[in-house]
Coordinates of C-alpha atoms in Angstrom, one line a residue:
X714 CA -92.5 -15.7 19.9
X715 CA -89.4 -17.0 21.6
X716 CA -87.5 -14.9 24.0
X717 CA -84.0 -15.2 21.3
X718 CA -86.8 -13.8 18.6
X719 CA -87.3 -10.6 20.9
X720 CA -83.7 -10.0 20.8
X721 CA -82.7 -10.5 17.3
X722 CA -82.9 -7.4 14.7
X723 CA -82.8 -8.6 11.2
X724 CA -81.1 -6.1 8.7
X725 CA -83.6 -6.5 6.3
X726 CA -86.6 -6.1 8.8
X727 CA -85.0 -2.8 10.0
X728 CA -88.4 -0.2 10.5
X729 CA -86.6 3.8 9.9
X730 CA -88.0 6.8 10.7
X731 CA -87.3 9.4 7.9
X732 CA -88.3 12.5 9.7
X733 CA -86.6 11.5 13.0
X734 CA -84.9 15.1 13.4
X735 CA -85.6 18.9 12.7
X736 CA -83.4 18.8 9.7
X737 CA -85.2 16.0 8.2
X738 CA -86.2 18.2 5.1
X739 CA -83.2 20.3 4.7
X740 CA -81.6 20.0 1.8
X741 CA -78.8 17.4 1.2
X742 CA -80.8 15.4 4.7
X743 CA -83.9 14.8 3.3
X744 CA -83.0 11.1 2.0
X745 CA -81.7 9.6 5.8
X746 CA -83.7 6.6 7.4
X747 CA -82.5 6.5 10.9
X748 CA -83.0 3.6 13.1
X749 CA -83.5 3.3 16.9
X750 CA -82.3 -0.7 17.7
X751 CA -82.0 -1.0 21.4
X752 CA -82.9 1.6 23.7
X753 CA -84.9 5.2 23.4
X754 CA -82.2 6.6 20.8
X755 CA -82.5 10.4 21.0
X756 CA -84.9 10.8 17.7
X757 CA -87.4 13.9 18.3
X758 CA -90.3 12.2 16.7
X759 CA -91.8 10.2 18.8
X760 CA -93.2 7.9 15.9
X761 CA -89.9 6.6 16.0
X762 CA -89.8 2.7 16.1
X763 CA -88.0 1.2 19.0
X764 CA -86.9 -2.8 18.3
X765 CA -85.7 -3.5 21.8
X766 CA -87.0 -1.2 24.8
X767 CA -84.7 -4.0 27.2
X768 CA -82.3 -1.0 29.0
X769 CA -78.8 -1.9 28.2
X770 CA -76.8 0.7 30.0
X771 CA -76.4 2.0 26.4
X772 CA -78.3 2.5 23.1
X773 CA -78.0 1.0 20.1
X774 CA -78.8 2.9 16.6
X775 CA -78.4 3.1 12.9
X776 CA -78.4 5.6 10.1
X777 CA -78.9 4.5 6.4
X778 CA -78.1 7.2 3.6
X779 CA -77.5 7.3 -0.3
X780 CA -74.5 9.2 -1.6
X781 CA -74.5 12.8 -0.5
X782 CA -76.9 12.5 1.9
X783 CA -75.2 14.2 5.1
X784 CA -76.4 14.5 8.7
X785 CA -76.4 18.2 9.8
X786 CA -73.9 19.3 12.1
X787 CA -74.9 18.6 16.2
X788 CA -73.7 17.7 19.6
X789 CA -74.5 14.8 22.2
X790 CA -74.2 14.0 26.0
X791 CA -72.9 11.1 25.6
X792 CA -70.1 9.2 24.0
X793 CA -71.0 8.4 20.7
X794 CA -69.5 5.4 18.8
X795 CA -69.9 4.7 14.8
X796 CA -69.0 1.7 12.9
X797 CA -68.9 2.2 9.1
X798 CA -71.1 -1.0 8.3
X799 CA -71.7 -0.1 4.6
X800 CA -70.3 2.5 2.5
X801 CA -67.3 5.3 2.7
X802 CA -67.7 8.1 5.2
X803 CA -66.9 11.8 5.6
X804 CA -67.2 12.8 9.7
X805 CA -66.3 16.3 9.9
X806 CA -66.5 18.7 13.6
X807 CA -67.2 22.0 13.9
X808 CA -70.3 24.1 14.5
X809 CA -70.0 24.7 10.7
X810 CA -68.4 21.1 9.8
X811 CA -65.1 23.2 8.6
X812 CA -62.8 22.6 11.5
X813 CA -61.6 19.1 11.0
X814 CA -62.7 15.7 8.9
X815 CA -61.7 12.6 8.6
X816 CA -62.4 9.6 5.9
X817 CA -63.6 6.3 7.2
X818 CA -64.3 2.8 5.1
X819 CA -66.0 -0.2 6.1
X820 CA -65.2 -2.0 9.3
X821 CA -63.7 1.3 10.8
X822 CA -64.4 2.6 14.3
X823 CA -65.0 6.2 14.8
X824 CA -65.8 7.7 18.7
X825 CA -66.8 10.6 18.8
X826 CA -66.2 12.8 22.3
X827 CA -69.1 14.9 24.1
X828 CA -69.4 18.9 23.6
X829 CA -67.7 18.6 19.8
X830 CA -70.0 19.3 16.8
X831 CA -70.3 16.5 14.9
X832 CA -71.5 16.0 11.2
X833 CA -71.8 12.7 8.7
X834 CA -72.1 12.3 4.6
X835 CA -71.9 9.4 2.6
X836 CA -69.2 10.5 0.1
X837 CA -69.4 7.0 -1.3
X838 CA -71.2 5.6 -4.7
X839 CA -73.9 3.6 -3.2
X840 CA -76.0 3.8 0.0
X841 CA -74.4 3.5 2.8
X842 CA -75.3 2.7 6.6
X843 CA -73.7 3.5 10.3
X844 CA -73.9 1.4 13.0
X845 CA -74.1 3.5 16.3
X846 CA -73.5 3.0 20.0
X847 CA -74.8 5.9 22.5
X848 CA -73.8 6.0 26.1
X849 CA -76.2 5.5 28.9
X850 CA -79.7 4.3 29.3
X851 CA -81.1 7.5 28.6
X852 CA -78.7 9.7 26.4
X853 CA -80.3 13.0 26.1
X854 CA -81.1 15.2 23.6
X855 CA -79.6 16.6 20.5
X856 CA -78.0 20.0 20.7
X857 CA -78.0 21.6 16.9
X858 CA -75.9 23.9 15.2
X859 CA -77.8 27.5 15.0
X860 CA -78.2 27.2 11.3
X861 CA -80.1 24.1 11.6
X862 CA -83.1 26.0 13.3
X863 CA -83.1 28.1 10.3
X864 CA -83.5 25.4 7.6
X865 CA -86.4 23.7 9.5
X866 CA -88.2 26.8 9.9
X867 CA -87.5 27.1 6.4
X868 CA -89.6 23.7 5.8
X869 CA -92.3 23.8 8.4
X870 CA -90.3 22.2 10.9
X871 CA -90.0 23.2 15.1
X872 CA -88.5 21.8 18.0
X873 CA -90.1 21.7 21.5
X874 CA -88.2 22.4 24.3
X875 CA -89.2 19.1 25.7
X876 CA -87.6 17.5 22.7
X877 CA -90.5 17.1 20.8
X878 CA -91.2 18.0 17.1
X879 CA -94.1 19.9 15.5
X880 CA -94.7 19.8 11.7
X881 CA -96.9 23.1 10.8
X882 CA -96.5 21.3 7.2
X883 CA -98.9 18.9 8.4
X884 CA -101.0 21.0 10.0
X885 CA -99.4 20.6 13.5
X886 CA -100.4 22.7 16.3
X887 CA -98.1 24.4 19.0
X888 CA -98.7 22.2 21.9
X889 CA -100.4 24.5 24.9
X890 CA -97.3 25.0 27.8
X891 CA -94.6 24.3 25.8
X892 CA -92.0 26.9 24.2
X893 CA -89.9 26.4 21.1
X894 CA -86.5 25.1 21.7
X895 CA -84.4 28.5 21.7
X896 CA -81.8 28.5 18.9
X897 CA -78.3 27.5 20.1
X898 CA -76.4 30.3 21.3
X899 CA -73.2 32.0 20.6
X900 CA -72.2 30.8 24.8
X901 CA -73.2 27.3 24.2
X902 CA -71.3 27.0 21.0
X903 CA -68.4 28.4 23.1
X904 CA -68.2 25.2 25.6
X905 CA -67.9 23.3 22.4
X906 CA -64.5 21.6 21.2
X907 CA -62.8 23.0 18.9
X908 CA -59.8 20.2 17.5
X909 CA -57.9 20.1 13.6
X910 CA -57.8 17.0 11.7
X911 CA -54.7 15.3 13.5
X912 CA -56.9 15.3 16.5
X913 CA -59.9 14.2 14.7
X914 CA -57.9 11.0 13.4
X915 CA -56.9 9.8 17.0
X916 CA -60.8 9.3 17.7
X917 CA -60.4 7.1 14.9
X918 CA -59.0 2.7 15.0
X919 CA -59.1 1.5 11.6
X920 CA -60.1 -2.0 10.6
X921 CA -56.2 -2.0 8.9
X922 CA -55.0 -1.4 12.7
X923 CA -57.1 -3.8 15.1
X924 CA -54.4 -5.7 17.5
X925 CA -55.8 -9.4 17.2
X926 CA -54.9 -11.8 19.3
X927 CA -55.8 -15.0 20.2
X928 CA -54.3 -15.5 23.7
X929 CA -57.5 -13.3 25.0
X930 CA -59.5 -15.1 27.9
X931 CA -62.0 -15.6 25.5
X932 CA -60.3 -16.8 22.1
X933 CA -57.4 -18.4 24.3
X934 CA -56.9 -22.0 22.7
X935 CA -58.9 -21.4 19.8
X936 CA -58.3 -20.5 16.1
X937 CA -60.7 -17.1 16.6
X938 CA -58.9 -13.6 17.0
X939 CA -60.1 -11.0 19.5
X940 CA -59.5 -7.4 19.2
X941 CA -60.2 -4.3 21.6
X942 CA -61.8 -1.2 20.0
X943 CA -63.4 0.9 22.5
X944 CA -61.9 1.0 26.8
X945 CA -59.5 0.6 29.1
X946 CA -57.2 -1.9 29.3
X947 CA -59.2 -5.2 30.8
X948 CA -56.6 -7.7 32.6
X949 CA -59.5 -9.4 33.2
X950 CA -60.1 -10.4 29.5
X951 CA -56.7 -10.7 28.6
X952 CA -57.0 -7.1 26.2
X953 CA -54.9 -4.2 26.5
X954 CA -56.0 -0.8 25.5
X955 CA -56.6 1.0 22.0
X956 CA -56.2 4.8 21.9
X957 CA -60.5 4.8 22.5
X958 CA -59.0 4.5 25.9
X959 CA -61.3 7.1 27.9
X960 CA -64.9 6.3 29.8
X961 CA -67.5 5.3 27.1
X962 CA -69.6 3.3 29.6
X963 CA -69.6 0.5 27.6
X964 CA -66.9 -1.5 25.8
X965 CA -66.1 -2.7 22.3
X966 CA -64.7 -6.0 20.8
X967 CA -64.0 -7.2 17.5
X968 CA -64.2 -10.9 16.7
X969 CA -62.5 -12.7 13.9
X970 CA -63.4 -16.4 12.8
X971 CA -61.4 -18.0 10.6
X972 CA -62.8 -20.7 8.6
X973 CA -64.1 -23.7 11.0
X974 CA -63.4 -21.5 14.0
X975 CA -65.8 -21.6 17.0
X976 CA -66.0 -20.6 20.8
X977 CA -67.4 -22.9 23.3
X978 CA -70.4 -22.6 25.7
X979 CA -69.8 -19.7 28.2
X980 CA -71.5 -17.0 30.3
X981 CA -71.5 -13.1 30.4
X982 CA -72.2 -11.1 33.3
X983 CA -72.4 -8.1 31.4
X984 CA -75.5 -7.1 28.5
X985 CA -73.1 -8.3 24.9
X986 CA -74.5 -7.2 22.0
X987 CA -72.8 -8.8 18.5
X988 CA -73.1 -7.2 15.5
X989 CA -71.7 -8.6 12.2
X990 CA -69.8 -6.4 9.9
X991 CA -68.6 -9.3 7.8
X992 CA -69.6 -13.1 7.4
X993 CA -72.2 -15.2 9.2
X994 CA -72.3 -16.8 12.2
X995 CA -74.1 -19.4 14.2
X996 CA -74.8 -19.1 17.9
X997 CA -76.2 -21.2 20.3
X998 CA -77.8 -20.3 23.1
X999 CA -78.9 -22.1 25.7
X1000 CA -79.4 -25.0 23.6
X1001 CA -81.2 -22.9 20.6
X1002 CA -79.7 -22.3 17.2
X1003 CA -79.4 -19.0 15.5
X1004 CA -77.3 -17.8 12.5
X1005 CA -76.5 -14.5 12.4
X1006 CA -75.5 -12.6 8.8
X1007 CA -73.9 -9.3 7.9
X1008 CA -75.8 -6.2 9.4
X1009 CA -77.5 -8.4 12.2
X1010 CA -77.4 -7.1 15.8
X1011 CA -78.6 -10.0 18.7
X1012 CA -78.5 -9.4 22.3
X1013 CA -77.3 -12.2 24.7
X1014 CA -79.6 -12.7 28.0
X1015 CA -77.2 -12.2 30.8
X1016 CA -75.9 -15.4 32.5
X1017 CA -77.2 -17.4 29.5
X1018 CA -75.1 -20.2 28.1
X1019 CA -73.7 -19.2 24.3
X1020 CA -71.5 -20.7 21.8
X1021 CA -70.2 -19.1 19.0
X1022 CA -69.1 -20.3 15.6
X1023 CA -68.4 -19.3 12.0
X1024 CA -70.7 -20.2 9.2
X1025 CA -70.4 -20.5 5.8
X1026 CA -67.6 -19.6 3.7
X1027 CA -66.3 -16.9 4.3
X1028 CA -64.3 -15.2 7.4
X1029 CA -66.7 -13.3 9.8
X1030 CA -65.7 -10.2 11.4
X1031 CA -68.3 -9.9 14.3
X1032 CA -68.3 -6.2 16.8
X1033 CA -69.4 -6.7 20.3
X1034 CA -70.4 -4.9 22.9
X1035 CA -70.9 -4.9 26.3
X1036 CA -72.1 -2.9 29.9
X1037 CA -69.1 -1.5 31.4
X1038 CA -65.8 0.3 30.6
X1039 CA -64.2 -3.0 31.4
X1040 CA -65.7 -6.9 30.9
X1041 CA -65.4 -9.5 33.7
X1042 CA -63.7 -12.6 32.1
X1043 CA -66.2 -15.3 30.3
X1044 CA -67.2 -18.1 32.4
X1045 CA -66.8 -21.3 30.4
X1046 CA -68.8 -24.4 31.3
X1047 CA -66.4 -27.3 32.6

C-alpha cells in the first residue's frame, strides 16, 4: 500500500457507524451512519472506524441521513464546521432546537460556535450527507440536551461518564468503577448560547456568496478561483476575511477550476486536506497521479510537492483545509 493510498478516503468505501451516539435508537435518529475520517471524532462507541489516525490539529467527519432523519440536539468544545455535501439541511439551536434555524443547500458552509445547542435534519427528498470539520486534535466529548438521556434509556441505551456507551439491549454490563454520565443540568444548560435566527444566519457563507478571486498567492496567474470560507484575513495568501472570521484553529478554502484549469507543483507547510463538493480532479504528488471525484477527502503530506488540475467535464468546486487560523503562502517550485 502506498503512502497517497493511506491518505485517500473514497466516498464509496466510507465504513459508518450506526450506533455511534446515545440517541442512536430514538426515534426520527435511528437511520444516521456517521463517519469518523481523520482523527478520533467524538463518537461514544468505540467500534467506531477511524480511516486516518495521522493527528491533523483537527478532525475530519461525516454524517449520512435519509429525509427526516435528524441529529438530536447537543453541544461541542470545539468549533464545529459543516459543509452541506449532499442534500438540503435544517440546522436549528437551542436546548430544544426552537430558538433559531436556518436552511442550507449544497456547497453551503455552516460554523457552528462552542456552548450553543446544536441540532441537524435532512428536510430534503433523498439522502443526504454533511461533511464536518472539528477543532483540535482531541475535541472532547458530546454534551446532550436532558431529553436525550431520556429517549436512550427509553431504548436500552447509557452513557459512561468516561464517554463510553453501554447497550443493556445487548446484554451489556455496567462496567465496575464507572458511573453513568449525570443528565445535563438546568446550570450547564444556563452557560449555553441562547441567539434568534438573524444571528444564526451570520454563522452561515453560502455557496451563492463565496468572494472568488484569482489574484490569490495561490491561483495568482492562473484561470482557477480561490475563495476564503473559514479565518482571519491571511495577507499571506493574498485572502481577506469572510464573516467566519473568529479562531476555528484551522482554515477553510474553496477552489474553483474552470475547464482546463490547473495549479503547478508547490509545497504546504501546513496539514491541507481537499475535499470535492463538485467535479473531479487530478493531483499529483510527488510525481504520483491521483484523481479525485465528488465526496473524496485526500490529505497532502507536509512539504510534499502537488499539482493540481481539473478533470473531466465539468467545473470542480474543491474545499480545503488546513492547520492554522491563517496559511503560510504556497511555495512554488522554480
Amino acid at each position: 500500500m502506498s503512502v497517497l493510498s493511506e491518505r485517500l478516503v473514497r466516498y464509496e468505501e466510507l465504513i459508518p457507524c450506526r450506533n455511534a451516539f446515545i440517541d442512536t435508537r430514538s426515534p426520527g435518529s435511528d437511520q444516521k451512519e456517521n463517519f469518523t475520517i481523520i482523527g478520533p471524532g467524538v463518537a461514544e462507541n468505540p467500534d467506531q472506524h477511524v480511516h486516518i489516525a495521522i493527528p491533523h490539529g483537527f478532525n475530519i467527519g461525516g454524517a449520512r441521513q435519509p429525509p427526516g432523519c435528524l441529529n438530536s440536539q447537543h453541544s461541542h468544545l470545539t468549533e464545529e464546521v459543516f459543509v452541506i455535501s449532499q442534500g438540503s439541511w435544517h440546522f436549528s439551536t437551542g436546548v430544544d432546537g426552537s430558538d433559531a434555524v436556518v436552511r442550507l443547500e449544497e456547497g453551503d458552509v455552516i460554523s457552528i460556535p462552542m456552548d450553543l445547542f446544536r441540532g441537524f435534519e435532512n428536510v430534503g427528498e433523498g439522502a443526504g450527507y454533511l461533511y464536518a470539520v472539528l477543532g483540535q486534535d482531541d475535541p472532547g466529548r458530546v454534551l446532550w440536551a436532558p431529553q436525550v438521556f431520556d429517549m436512550a434509556s427509553d431504548y436500552g441505551l447509557v452513557l459512561l461518564e468516561n464517554g463510553g456507551l453501554v447497550d443493556t439491549t445487548l446484554g451489556q454490563k455496567m462496567p465496575d468503577g464507572v458511573a453513568p454520565m449525570p443528565k445535563t443540568s438546568a446550570e450547564q444548560i444556563a452557560q449555553h448560547r441562547v441567539i434568534d435566527d438573524k444571528t444564526l444566519e451570520q454563522c452561515v457563507v453560502r455557496v451563492s456568496d463565496f468572494s472568488f478571486s484569482n489574484g490569490t498567492a495561490l491561483t495568482k496567474g492562473t484561470d482557477v478561483l480561490e475563495a476564503p470560507l473559514i479565518g482571519p484575513a491571511s495577507p499571506d495568501e493574498k485572502l481577506g476575511e469572510t464573516k467566519l472570521n473568529w479562531s476555528h484553529g484551522f482554515c477553510v478554502r474553496a477552489l474553483k477550476f474552470q475547464a482546463g484549469s490547473f495549479i503547478a507543483g508547490h509545497k504546504r507547510q501546513e496539514e491541507e486536506v481537499v475535499f470535492v463538493q463538485e467535479g473531479s480532479i487530478k493531483m499529483h504528488i510527488d510525481g504520483e497521479a491521483l484523481i479525485l471525484g465528488k465526496g473524496d477527502t485526500f490529505t497532502t503530506p507536509i512539504g510534499a510537492t502537488r499539482s493540481f488540475a481539473q478533470h473531466g467535464d465539468d467545473i470542480a468546486l474543491v474545499y480545503v483545509t488546513r492547520r492554522g487560523d491563517t496559511a503560510k503562502a504556497p511555495e512554488f517550485l522554480d
